[in-house]
Amino acid sequence: MTFDDFDLDPDLMDGLDTMGYKTPTPIQQQAIPIILDNKDLIACAQTGTGKTAAYVLPLLDKILHTEQGAVNTLILAPTRELAQQIDQQVEGLAYYLGISSIPVYGGGDGNTWEQQKRALKQGVDILIATPGRLIAHLASGAIKLDGVKHLVLDEADRMLDMGFFEDIIKIVGYLPKDRQTVMFSATMPPKIRSLAKTILNEPEEVSIAISKPAEGILQQAYLVNDEHKVDLVKHILKHGNYSSIIIFASTKEHVKKLHKELKRGGMNVKAFHSDLEQVEREDILREFKSRQLPVIVGTDVLSRGIDVEGIDLVMNYDVPPDPEDYVHRIGRTARAASTGTAITFINGKDQRKFAQIEMLTTQEVTKLANPEGIPAGPEYHPVIRKKRSGGGHHKGQWKGHKHKGDKKH
Ligand code: AMP
C-alpha cells in the first residue's frame, strides 16, 4: 500500500514528500480510510507508530475541501510537549496547503497567554490544546468552538490518568453534536471505553500491536544495586558508541543527583524535569535535537511527546513504575523503523516490576553481565504476584492481555 491509494490532495502529497514519508505505517493504513470516510474512530496505537499523521493527513485533506474560517478541527493532547509535537507535524504536512494551526498549552507567562488569546481571536483551522488551558480560554470567551467538525483525542489514556476526564466532557459540551470524533490511546482500559461510549458515535475500531516496543529496539538490562548505578551509567557512556542519549529516572531527585554526578565527571548533560520553566525545557530539547547536547537525564515528563530522530540509546536508571511507561520511554529510540538500544537497570526491589514489563510486552529482555569493577546486583528471580480472581488489578498489570481477551467490548 502507498500514500497514493488514499487519493489525497496533490498539495498534501507534496507535504508528505517534504516530511520524507514514503509508505504508510500500519496504523496509517488502517485509520486513514476510516477518517476519510467521515466515521468516528477509536484506535489503539502508541507513539512511534505514526499515529499523529494517521489522523492529521486525512483531516488536512478534509479541511482543504471545506470552507475555512472558524476552528475546524480540535486536537486534545495531554501535555504541552505532545501538543507542540503534533503542531510541528501539522505544519510540515500542511506546508503547501495554507491551513493554519496553533498549539495552546499551560505554563509560560502572561505574555504566552496574551499571544494565545490574540491568535485564537484571529482564527485558526486547527487548534491543538491541552484540556486545562483550553478550558481557561473558553471561560475567558477568547474562542468559539461551535464550528468544529472534527475532534481528536490523542493519548486519551494519558489524559484520563492526568485527571482530565471532567475537562474533556466540559470541552465536548462546547462542540456541535454533529461532528467526527477520533480517539487514539496507547491502552484500552475500561475508563477509555466508557469515555468512548460517551463522546463517540458508533465508532470503527482499529488496534495495532498492543504495548509492544518497536521491532528495531535492542532491549538489554543489567542487574545492579543503587549504589553502583552511577558508575554503570558512566561506564556505558564512556565505552558505548552512542551519540544521542536519554536517561530516564523515576524521580526528580534521582534525575538531579545523576545529572550532578555526570556533570562532575565532565559530561555534556542536562536535566529535564517538572521544576524547569517551559522556556528552559524548550531550550534543552532544541539543543538536544540539534545535536549540541548529547545526553539528557529526565523524568517521565520527557517520555511522552518528545519526537527526536536518531536517539540511539535510552537508559532506564530505574525500572519505570508502570509497564506502559517502559514502552513509552524506550519508544523514544528507534522512531519509525530505525534502530536503537534500550538499557534498563534492575535492582533487587524492581525485579517484580521488570517481570511485569516482560510479561506485558511478551518479550524477555537479555540480562547482561556487569562490566568489570561494577558488582552484580541480586540474581534475577522475580516473584510475580498472581492475577487475583474477581478483578482488582494492580495498576498497569496485565493491561495488554486484559484487552486482548476482553470479549465484552
Ligand atoms: P508518532 O507515532 O506520530 O509519534 O510518529 C513517530 C515518528 O514517525 C515521527 O517522527 C513521525 O514524523 C514519523 N512518521 C510518521 N509517519 C511516517 C511514515 N509514514 N514514514 C516515515 N516516518 C513516519
Tab-separated table of C-alpha atoms and ligand atoms in Angstrom:
chain	number	residue	atom	x	y	z
A	1	MET	CA	0.000	0.000	0.000
A	2	THR	CA	1.238	3.520	-0.782
A	3	PHE	CA	0.006	7.006	0.073
A	4	ASP	CA	-1.342	7.239	-3.497
A	5	ASP	CA	-4.033	4.726	-2.557
A	6	PHE	CA	-5.764	7.282	-0.327
A	7	ASP	CA	-6.390	9.697	-3.170
A	8	LEU	CA	-5.178	12.667	-1.147
A	9	ASP	CA	-4.890	16.201	-2.490
A	10	PRO	CA	-1.709	16.675	-4.587
A	11	ASP	CA	-0.539	19.541	-2.332
A	12	LEU	CA	-0.817	17.225	0.626
A	13	MET	CA	1.233	14.625	-1.220
A	14	ASP	CA	3.900	17.307	-1.611
A	15	GLY	CA	3.785	17.844	2.160
A	16	LEU	CA	4.341	14.111	2.636
A	17	ASP	CA	7.301	14.371	0.360
A	18	THR	CA	8.731	17.221	2.406
A	19	MET	CA	8.361	15.160	5.574
A	20	GLY	CA	10.041	12.222	3.859
A	21	TYR	CA	7.207	9.751	4.473
A	22	LYS	CA	7.278	7.144	1.719
A	23	THR	CA	4.930	4.371	2.816
A	24	PRO	CA	2.061	4.496	5.275
A	25	THR	CA	2.681	2.784	8.621
A	26	PRO	CA	0.180	0.082	9.706
A	27	ILE	CA	-1.879	2.470	11.837
A	28	GLN	CA	-1.989	4.927	8.940
A	29	GLN	CA	-3.105	2.179	6.553
A	30	GLN	CA	-5.960	1.305	8.855
A	31	ALA	CA	-7.019	4.676	10.197
A	32	ILE	CA	-6.754	6.992	7.181
A	33	PRO	CA	-9.561	5.391	5.094
A	34	ILE	CA	-11.917	5.353	8.088
A	35	ILE	CA	-11.307	9.013	8.893
A	36	LEU	CA	-11.618	9.986	5.232
A	37	ASP	CA	-14.926	8.139	5.244
A	38	ASN	CA	-16.194	10.501	7.966
A	39	LYS	CA	-16.607	7.753	10.548
A	40	ASP	CA	-15.810	8.013	14.244
A	41	LEU	CA	-12.776	6.004	15.220
A	42	ILE	CA	-11.233	4.523	18.301
A	43	ALA	CA	-7.643	3.499	17.667
A	44	CYS	CA	-5.240	1.676	19.911
A	45	ALA	CA	-1.752	2.808	18.952
A	46	GLN	CA	1.302	4.022	20.768
A	47	THR	CA	3.680	6.839	19.991
A	48	GLY	CA	6.289	5.820	17.466
A	49	THR	CA	3.743	4.091	15.255
A	50	GLY	CA	2.994	7.124	13.102
A	51	LYS	CA	-0.331	7.725	14.858
A	52	THR	CA	-0.147	11.516	14.584
A	53	ALA	CA	-0.003	11.540	10.797
A	54	ALA	CA	-2.695	8.827	10.815
A	55	TYR	CA	-5.241	11.455	11.815
A	56	VAL	CA	-3.515	14.650	10.652
A	57	LEU	CA	-3.326	13.567	6.998
A	58	PRO	CA	-6.988	12.728	6.407
A	59	LEU	CA	-8.141	15.723	8.440
A	60	LEU	CA	-5.959	18.108	6.445
A	61	ASP	CA	-7.464	16.671	3.280
A	62	LYS	CA	-10.940	17.301	4.649
A	63	ILE	CA	-10.192	20.837	5.780
A	64	LEU	CA	-8.878	21.630	2.319
A	65	HIS	CA	-12.233	20.752	0.876
A	66	THR	CA	-14.397	22.630	3.340
A	67	GLU	CA	-14.981	26.293	3.872
A	68	GLN	CA	-12.316	27.702	6.144
A	69	GLY	CA	-12.813	30.349	8.781
A	70	ALA	CA	-13.757	29.063	12.202
A	71	VAL	CA	-11.867	26.405	14.149
A	72	ASN	CA	-12.487	23.313	12.050
A	73	THR	CA	-10.508	20.717	13.975
A	74	LEU	CA	-9.767	20.469	17.669
A	75	ILE	CA	-6.995	18.148	18.813
A	76	LEU	CA	-6.715	17.499	22.549
A	77	ALA	CA	-3.409	16.235	23.937
A	78	PRO	CA	-2.239	15.563	27.493
A	79	THR	CA	0.999	17.576	27.576
A	80	ARG	CA	2.445	20.712	26.062
A	81	GLU	CA	5.310	18.676	24.635
A	82	LEU	CA	2.892	16.465	22.725
A	83	ALA	CA	0.838	19.491	21.649
A	84	GLN	CA	3.964	21.101	20.200
A	85	GLN	CA	4.982	17.877	18.534
A	86	ILE	CA	1.592	17.499	16.873
A	87	ASP	CA	1.736	21.112	15.751
A	88	GLN	CA	5.111	20.515	14.116
A	89	GLN	CA	3.741	17.577	12.152
A	90	VAL	CA	0.695	19.592	11.131
A	91	GLU	CA	2.918	22.443	9.968
A	92	GLY	CA	5.127	20.099	7.979
A	93	LEU	CA	2.319	18.225	6.298
A	94	ALA	CA	0.269	21.389	5.697
A	95	TYR	CA	3.240	23.274	4.310
A	96	TYR	CA	1.682	23.772	0.871
A	97	LEU	CA	-1.918	23.995	1.988
A	98	GLY	CA	-2.446	27.386	3.608
A	99	ILE	CA	-4.064	25.705	6.595
A	100	SER	CA	-3.269	27.296	9.931
A	101	SER	CA	-2.748	25.699	13.314
A	102	ILE	CA	-1.740	26.743	16.800
A	103	PRO	CA	-0.837	24.832	19.909
A	104	VAL	CA	-2.341	26.127	23.134
A	105	TYR	CA	-0.999	24.795	26.399
A	106	GLY	CA	-0.469	25.771	30.000
A	107	GLY	CA	2.632	27.205	31.574
A	108	GLY	CA	4.515	30.165	30.215
A	109	ASP	CA	3.915	33.703	31.439
A	110	GLY	CA	1.259	36.342	30.927
A	111	ASN	CA	2.721	37.042	27.504
A	112	THR	CA	2.130	33.491	26.332
A	113	TRP	CA	-1.460	33.725	27.486
A	114	GLU	CA	-1.959	37.001	25.616
A	115	GLN	CA	-0.292	35.616	22.479
A	116	GLN	CA	-2.504	32.550	22.579
A	117	LYS	CA	-5.532	34.752	23.074
A	118	ARG	CA	-4.653	37.005	20.150
A	119	ALA	CA	-4.002	34.025	17.871
A	120	LEU	CA	-7.299	32.452	18.872
A	121	LYS	CA	-9.140	35.699	18.179
A	122	GLN	CA	-7.582	35.881	14.706
A	123	GLY	CA	-8.975	32.437	13.935
A	124	VAL	CA	-7.276	29.196	13.107
A	125	ASP	CA	-8.179	25.988	11.247
A	126	ILE	CA	-6.610	23.503	13.631
A	127	LEU	CA	-6.412	24.078	17.339
A	128	ILE	CA	-4.151	21.760	19.319
A	129	ALA	CA	-4.695	22.133	23.034
A	130	THR	CA	-4.158	20.686	26.452
A	131	PRO	CA	-7.554	20.451	28.181
A	132	GLY	CA	-6.846	22.686	31.181
A	133	ARG	CA	-5.602	25.640	29.159
A	134	LEU	CA	-8.376	25.306	26.609
A	135	ILE	CA	-10.997	25.473	29.351
A	136	ALA	CA	-9.366	28.669	30.605
A	137	HIS	CA	-9.556	30.243	27.148
A	138	LEU	CA	-13.132	29.088	26.697
A	139	ALA	CA	-14.041	30.622	30.029
A	140	SER	CA	-12.450	33.936	29.046
A	141	GLY	CA	-14.516	33.985	25.859
A	142	ALA	CA	-11.417	34.104	23.631
A	143	ILE	CA	-12.640	31.334	21.449
A	144	LYS	CA	-15.697	29.741	19.982
A	145	LEU	CA	-15.843	26.080	19.106
A	146	ASP	CA	-19.273	25.872	17.550
A	147	GLY	CA	-17.851	25.396	14.065
A	148	VAL	CA	-15.730	22.373	14.982
A	149	LYS	CA	-16.245	19.495	12.573
A	150	HIS	CA	-13.565	17.119	13.848
A	151	LEU	CA	-12.430	16.340	17.366
A	152	VAL	CA	-9.304	14.285	18.049
A	153	LEU	CA	-8.247	12.959	21.446
A	154	ASP	CA	-4.614	11.951	21.328
A	155	GLU	CA	-3.145	9.774	24.085
A	156	ALA	CA	-6.582	9.622	25.647
A	157	ASP	CA	-5.441	7.167	28.320
A	158	ARG	CA	-2.771	9.607	29.443
A	159	MET	CA	-5.295	12.431	29.594
A	160	LEU	CA	-7.502	10.365	31.876
A	161	ASP	CA	-4.503	9.360	34.017
A	162	MET	CA	-3.797	13.055	34.418
A	163	GLY	CA	-7.314	13.698	35.647
A	164	PHE	CA	-8.720	15.436	32.559
A	165	PHE	CA	-11.946	13.427	32.304
A	166	GLU	CA	-14.202	16.244	33.553
A	167	ASP	CA	-12.388	18.823	31.444
A	168	ILE	CA	-12.804	16.719	28.318
A	169	ILE	CA	-16.524	16.289	28.931
A	170	LYS	CA	-16.826	20.026	29.535
A	171	ILE	CA	-14.977	20.853	26.307
A	172	VAL	CA	-17.116	18.430	24.330
A	173	GLY	CA	-20.113	20.378	25.654
A	174	TYR	CA	-18.920	23.388	23.636
A	175	LEU	CA	-18.773	21.402	20.387
A	176	PRO	CA	-21.556	20.743	17.893
A	177	LYS	CA	-23.152	17.314	18.263
A	178	ASP	CA	-22.797	16.786	14.562
A	179	ARG	CA	-19.059	16.188	14.283
A	180	GLN	CA	-16.497	13.476	13.663
A	181	THR	CA	-14.669	12.235	16.752
A	182	VAL	CA	-11.448	10.281	16.671
A	183	MET	CA	-9.741	8.860	19.723
A	184	PHE	CA	-6.214	7.495	19.956
A	185	SER	CA	-4.999	5.696	23.029
A	186	ALA	CA	-1.993	3.517	23.804
A	187	THR	CA	-4.094	1.304	26.062
A	188	MET	CA	-7.773	0.474	26.277
A	189	PRO	CA	-8.680	0.265	29.955
A	190	PRO	CA	-12.409	0.304	30.845
A	191	LYS	CA	-12.403	4.047	31.576
A	192	ILE	CA	-11.329	4.700	27.985
A	193	ARG	CA	-14.168	2.512	26.805
A	194	SER	CA	-16.655	4.483	28.831
A	195	LEU	CA	-15.269	7.810	27.599
A	196	ALA	CA	-15.583	6.465	24.058
A	197	LYS	CA	-19.190	5.489	24.724
A	198	THR	CA	-19.954	8.993	25.936
A	199	ILE	CA	-18.386	11.031	23.149
A	200	LEU	CA	-18.070	8.777	20.085
A	201	ASN	CA	-20.833	7.780	17.736
A	202	GLU	CA	-20.781	4.162	16.507
A	203	PRO	CA	-17.011	4.194	16.141
A	204	GLU	CA	-14.965	1.899	13.978
A	205	GLU	CA	-12.184	0.277	15.893
A	206	VAL	CA	-8.604	-0.372	14.917
A	207	SER	CA	-5.824	-1.734	17.003
A	208	ILE	CA	-2.228	-2.398	16.253
A	209	ALA	CA	0.176	-4.366	18.416
A	210	ILE	CA	-0.680	-3.523	21.985
A	211	SER	CA	2.104	-2.341	24.238
A	212	LYS	CA	4.903	-3.809	22.219
A	213	PRO	CA	8.139	-1.905	21.806
A	214	ALA	CA	9.080	-1.248	18.192
A	215	GLU	CA	10.938	-4.076	16.470
A	216	GLY	CA	14.060	-2.012	15.912
A	217	ILE	CA	14.828	-1.616	19.623
A	218	LEU	CA	17.530	-3.792	21.104
A	219	GLN	CA	16.491	-4.280	24.731
A	220	GLN	CA	19.045	-5.075	27.401
A	221	ALA	CA	19.215	-4.959	31.195
A	222	TYR	CA	21.767	-5.003	33.978
A	223	LEU	CA	21.203	-6.329	37.476
A	224	VAL	CA	22.715	-3.658	39.662
A	225	ASN	CA	22.281	-2.193	43.127
A	226	ASP	CA	21.510	1.501	43.522
A	227	GLU	CA	24.932	2.434	44.826
A	228	HIS	CA	26.615	1.221	41.634
A	229	LYS	CA	24.212	2.692	39.109
A	230	VAL	CA	26.097	5.958	38.589
A	231	ASP	CA	29.305	4.070	37.817
A	232	LEU	CA	27.463	1.847	35.390
A	233	VAL	CA	25.991	4.843	33.572
A	234	LYS	CA	29.440	6.366	33.291
A	235	HIS	CA	30.875	3.096	32.010
A	236	ILE	CA	28.202	2.704	29.332
A	237	LEU	CA	28.519	6.310	28.185
A	238	LYS	CA	32.271	6.011	28.034
A	239	HIS	CA	32.531	2.654	26.294
A	240	GLY	CA	29.340	2.507	24.224
A	241	ASN	CA	29.226	4.036	20.806
A	242	TYR	CA	26.212	6.286	21.359
A	243	SER	CA	25.784	9.896	20.340
A	244	SER	CA	22.238	10.848	21.311
A	245	ILE	CA	21.169	9.552	24.677
A	246	ILE	CA	18.224	9.875	27.038
A	247	ILE	CA	18.445	8.590	30.591
A	248	PHE	CA	15.167	8.233	32.475
A	249	ALA	CA	14.858	8.164	36.226
A	250	SER	CA	11.607	7.824	38.134
A	251	THR	CA	12.030	10.775	40.486
A	252	LYS	CA	13.245	14.349	40.198
A	253	GLU	CA	15.702	13.630	42.984
A	254	HIS	CA	17.321	10.785	41.048
A	255	VAL	CA	17.444	12.952	37.936
A	256	LYS	CA	19.140	15.791	39.799
A	257	LYS	CA	21.611	13.503	41.535
A	258	LEU	CA	22.627	11.659	38.387
A	259	HIS	CA	22.861	14.899	36.442
A	260	LYS	CA	25.198	16.319	39.093
A	261	GLU	CA	27.403	13.235	39.085
A	262	LEU	CA	27.696	13.125	35.305
A	263	LYS	CA	28.399	16.832	35.108
A	264	ARG	CA	31.070	16.471	37.740
A	265	GLY	CA	32.598	13.790	35.501
A	266	GLY	CA	32.896	16.410	32.732
A	267	MET	CA	29.980	15.242	30.663
A	268	ASN	CA	27.842	17.498	28.476
A	269	VAL	CA	24.480	16.666	30.034
A	270	LYS	CA	21.298	18.478	31.091
A	271	ALA	CA	18.483	17.559	33.457
A	272	PHE	CA	14.821	17.686	32.362
A	273	HIS	CA	12.032	17.657	34.946
A	274	SER	CA	8.887	19.440	36.019
A	275	ASP	CA	10.736	22.061	38.103
A	276	LEU	CA	12.054	23.674	34.948
A	277	GLU	CA	10.355	26.607	33.276
A	278	GLN	CA	8.784	25.941	29.910
A	279	VAL	CA	11.442	28.007	28.103
A	280	GLU	CA	14.212	26.042	29.804
A	281	ARG	CA	12.611	22.786	28.704
A	282	GLU	CA	12.287	24.022	25.153
A	283	ASP	CA	15.912	25.176	25.107
A	284	ILE	CA	17.100	21.771	26.260
A	285	LEU	CA	15.029	19.958	23.650
A	286	ARG	CA	16.264	22.307	20.946
A	287	GLU	CA	19.903	21.719	21.888
A	288	PHE	CA	19.284	18.005	22.002
A	289	LYS	CA	17.571	17.979	18.631
A	290	SER	CA	20.339	19.968	17.019
A	291	ARG	CA	22.945	17.602	18.466
A	292	GLN	CA	24.693	20.252	20.554
A	293	LEU	CA	23.647	18.316	23.625
A	294	PRO	CA	24.346	14.557	23.568
A	295	VAL	CA	22.763	13.499	26.878
A	296	ILE	CA	19.524	14.364	28.705
A	297	VAL	CA	18.619	12.961	32.111
A	298	GLY	CA	14.887	13.255	32.695
A	299	THR	CA	11.782	12.074	34.465
A	300	ASP	CA	8.792	10.631	32.626
A	301	VAL	CA	7.811	14.216	31.784
A	302	LEU	CA	10.191	13.622	28.912
A	303	SER	CA	8.825	10.267	27.829
A	304	ARG	CA	5.701	11.389	26.013
A	305	GLY	CA	5.683	13.551	23.013
A	306	ILE	CA	9.370	14.127	22.551
A	307	ASP	CA	9.954	13.312	18.959
A	308	VAL	CA	13.619	13.427	18.085
A	309	GLU	CA	15.083	11.391	15.285
A	310	GLY	CA	18.217	9.399	15.817
A	311	ILE	CA	18.190	8.836	19.579
A	312	ASP	CA	20.381	5.757	19.735
A	313	LEU	CA	20.257	4.947	23.426
A	314	VAL	CA	17.533	5.129	26.063
A	315	MET	CA	18.607	4.175	29.554
A	316	ASN	CA	16.248	3.438	32.423
A	317	TYR	CA	18.136	4.360	35.561
A	318	ASP	CA	15.192	2.885	37.461
A	319	VAL	CA	12.553	0.472	36.249
A	320	PRO	CA	9.513	2.626	35.446
A	321	PRO	CA	6.579	2.152	37.831
A	322	ASP	CA	4.103	1.257	35.110
A	323	PRO	CA	4.841	-1.202	32.277
A	324	GLU	CA	3.209	1.172	29.818
A	325	ASP	CA	5.743	3.829	30.783
A	326	TYR	CA	8.521	1.420	29.857
A	327	VAL	CA	7.107	1.084	26.373
A	328	HIS	CA	6.789	4.855	26.112
A	329	ARG	CA	10.257	5.539	27.416
A	330	ILE	CA	12.053	3.135	25.140
A	331	GLY	CA	9.849	4.228	22.256
A	332	ARG	CA	11.959	7.411	22.234
A	333	THR	CA	14.578	5.427	20.353
A	334	ALA	CA	14.084	3.549	17.085
A	335	ARG	CA	11.458	6.041	15.874
A	336	ALA	CA	9.663	4.960	12.727
A	337	ALA	CA	11.640	1.871	11.895
A	338	SER	CA	15.193	2.991	12.646
A	339	THR	CA	17.203	1.112	15.267
A	340	GLY	CA	18.195	1.896	18.823
A	341	THR	CA	19.173	0.401	22.148
A	342	ALA	CA	17.280	0.439	25.442
A	343	ILE	CA	19.148	-0.464	28.626
A	344	THR	CA	17.393	-0.873	31.965
A	345	PHE	CA	18.966	-1.052	35.415
A	346	ILE	CA	17.221	-3.523	37.707
A	347	ASN	CA	17.880	-3.552	41.437
A	348	GLY	CA	16.529	-6.281	43.721
A	349	LYS	CA	13.441	-4.286	44.591
A	350	ASP	CA	12.485	-3.604	40.962
A	351	GLN	CA	12.683	-7.203	39.731
A	352	ARG	CA	8.982	-7.826	40.069
A	353	LYS	CA	8.154	-4.619	38.202
A	354	PHE	CA	10.504	-5.596	35.427
A	355	ALA	CA	8.992	-9.059	35.158
A	356	GLN	CA	5.602	-7.398	34.669
A	357	ILE	CA	7.067	-5.411	31.815
A	358	GLU	CA	8.407	-8.561	30.206
A	359	MET	CA	5.010	-10.119	30.602
A	360	LEU	CA	3.153	-7.169	29.124
A	361	THR	CA	5.443	-6.907	26.146
A	362	THR	CA	5.769	-10.705	25.925
A	363	GLN	CA	9.488	-10.184	25.386
A	364	GLU	CA	12.234	-11.477	27.586
A	365	VAL	CA	14.991	-8.906	27.887
A	366	THR	CA	18.629	-10.033	27.850
A	367	LYS	CA	20.348	-9.529	31.219
A	368	LEU	CA	23.937	-8.592	30.521
A	369	ALA	CA	26.872	-9.403	32.801
A	370	ASN	CA	28.099	-6.276	34.576
A	371	PRO	CA	31.355	-4.718	33.376
A	372	GLU	CA	34.395	-5.433	35.471
A	373	GLY	CA	34.552	-3.427	38.683
A	374	ILE	CA	30.792	-2.999	38.923
A	375	PRO	CA	29.348	-5.580	41.295
A	376	ALA	CA	26.274	-7.501	40.152
A	377	GLY	CA	23.002	-6.921	41.966
A	378	PRO	CA	20.785	-9.788	43.145
A	379	GLU	CA	20.223	-12.603	40.652
A	380	TYR	CA	17.081	-12.304	38.568
A	381	HIS	CA	14.366	-14.292	40.335
A	382	PRO	CA	11.275	-12.121	40.230
A	383	VAL	CA	8.316	-13.146	42.296
A	384	ILE	CA	5.214	-12.395	40.291
A	385	ARG	CA	2.020	-11.720	42.098
A	386	LYS	CA	-0.688	-13.965	40.670
A	387	LYS	CA	-3.655	-12.387	38.946
A	388	ARG	CA	-6.398	-12.198	41.513
A	389	SER	CA	-9.776	-13.593	40.669
A	390	GLY	CA	-12.663	-11.145	40.794
A	391	GLY	CA	-10.823	-8.167	39.307
A	392	GLY	CA	-8.855	-5.656	41.384
A	393	HIS	CA	-5.856	-5.477	39.110
A	394	HIS	CA	-2.627	-3.978	40.206
A	395	LYS	CA	-2.201	-0.670	38.365
A	396	GLY	CA	-0.730	-1.255	34.967
A	397	GLN	CA	-0.574	-5.003	35.292
A	398	TRP	CA	-1.962	-7.291	32.630
A	399	LYS	CA	-3.339	-4.373	30.689
A	400	GLY	CA	-2.410	-5.726	27.297
A	401	HIS	CA	-3.634	-9.206	27.997
A	402	LYS	CA	-6.769	-7.951	29.559
A	403	HIS	CA	-7.637	-6.000	26.460
A	404	LYS	CA	-6.863	-8.827	24.097
A	405	GLY	CA	-9.071	-11.276	25.925
A	406	ASP	CA	-11.761	-8.810	26.802
A	407	LYS	CA	-14.719	-10.063	24.816
A	408	LYS	CA	-17.287	-7.818	26.406
A	409	HIS	CA	-16.405	-4.861	24.243
B	1	AMP	P1	4.146	9.273	16.075
B	1	AMP	O1	3.769	7.863	16.357
B	1	AMP	O2	3.016	10.043	15.476
B	1	AMP	O3	4.731	9.937	17.297
B	1	AMP	O4	5.285	9.280	14.930
B	1	AMP	C1	6.543	8.713	15.109
B	1	AMP	C2	7.556	9.221	14.113
B	1	AMP	O5	7.351	8.631	12.854
B	1	AMP	C3	7.544	10.719	13.870
B	1	AMP	O6	8.875	11.150	13.862
B	1	AMP	C4	6.937	10.882	12.502
B	1	AMP	O7	7.455	12.029	11.855
B	1	AMP	C5	7.376	9.601	11.815
B	1	AMP	N1	6.453	9.100	10.776
B	1	AMP	C6	5.103	9.116	10.811
B	1	AMP	N2	4.581	8.518	9.695
B	1	AMP	C7	5.640	8.109	8.963
B	1	AMP	C8	5.760	7.415	7.699
B	1	AMP	N3	4.702	7.026	7.018
B	1	AMP	N4	7.002	7.167	7.260
B	1	AMP	C9	8.095	7.556	7.962
B	1	AMP	N5	8.045	8.207	9.141
B	1	AMP	C10	6.835	8.478	9.646
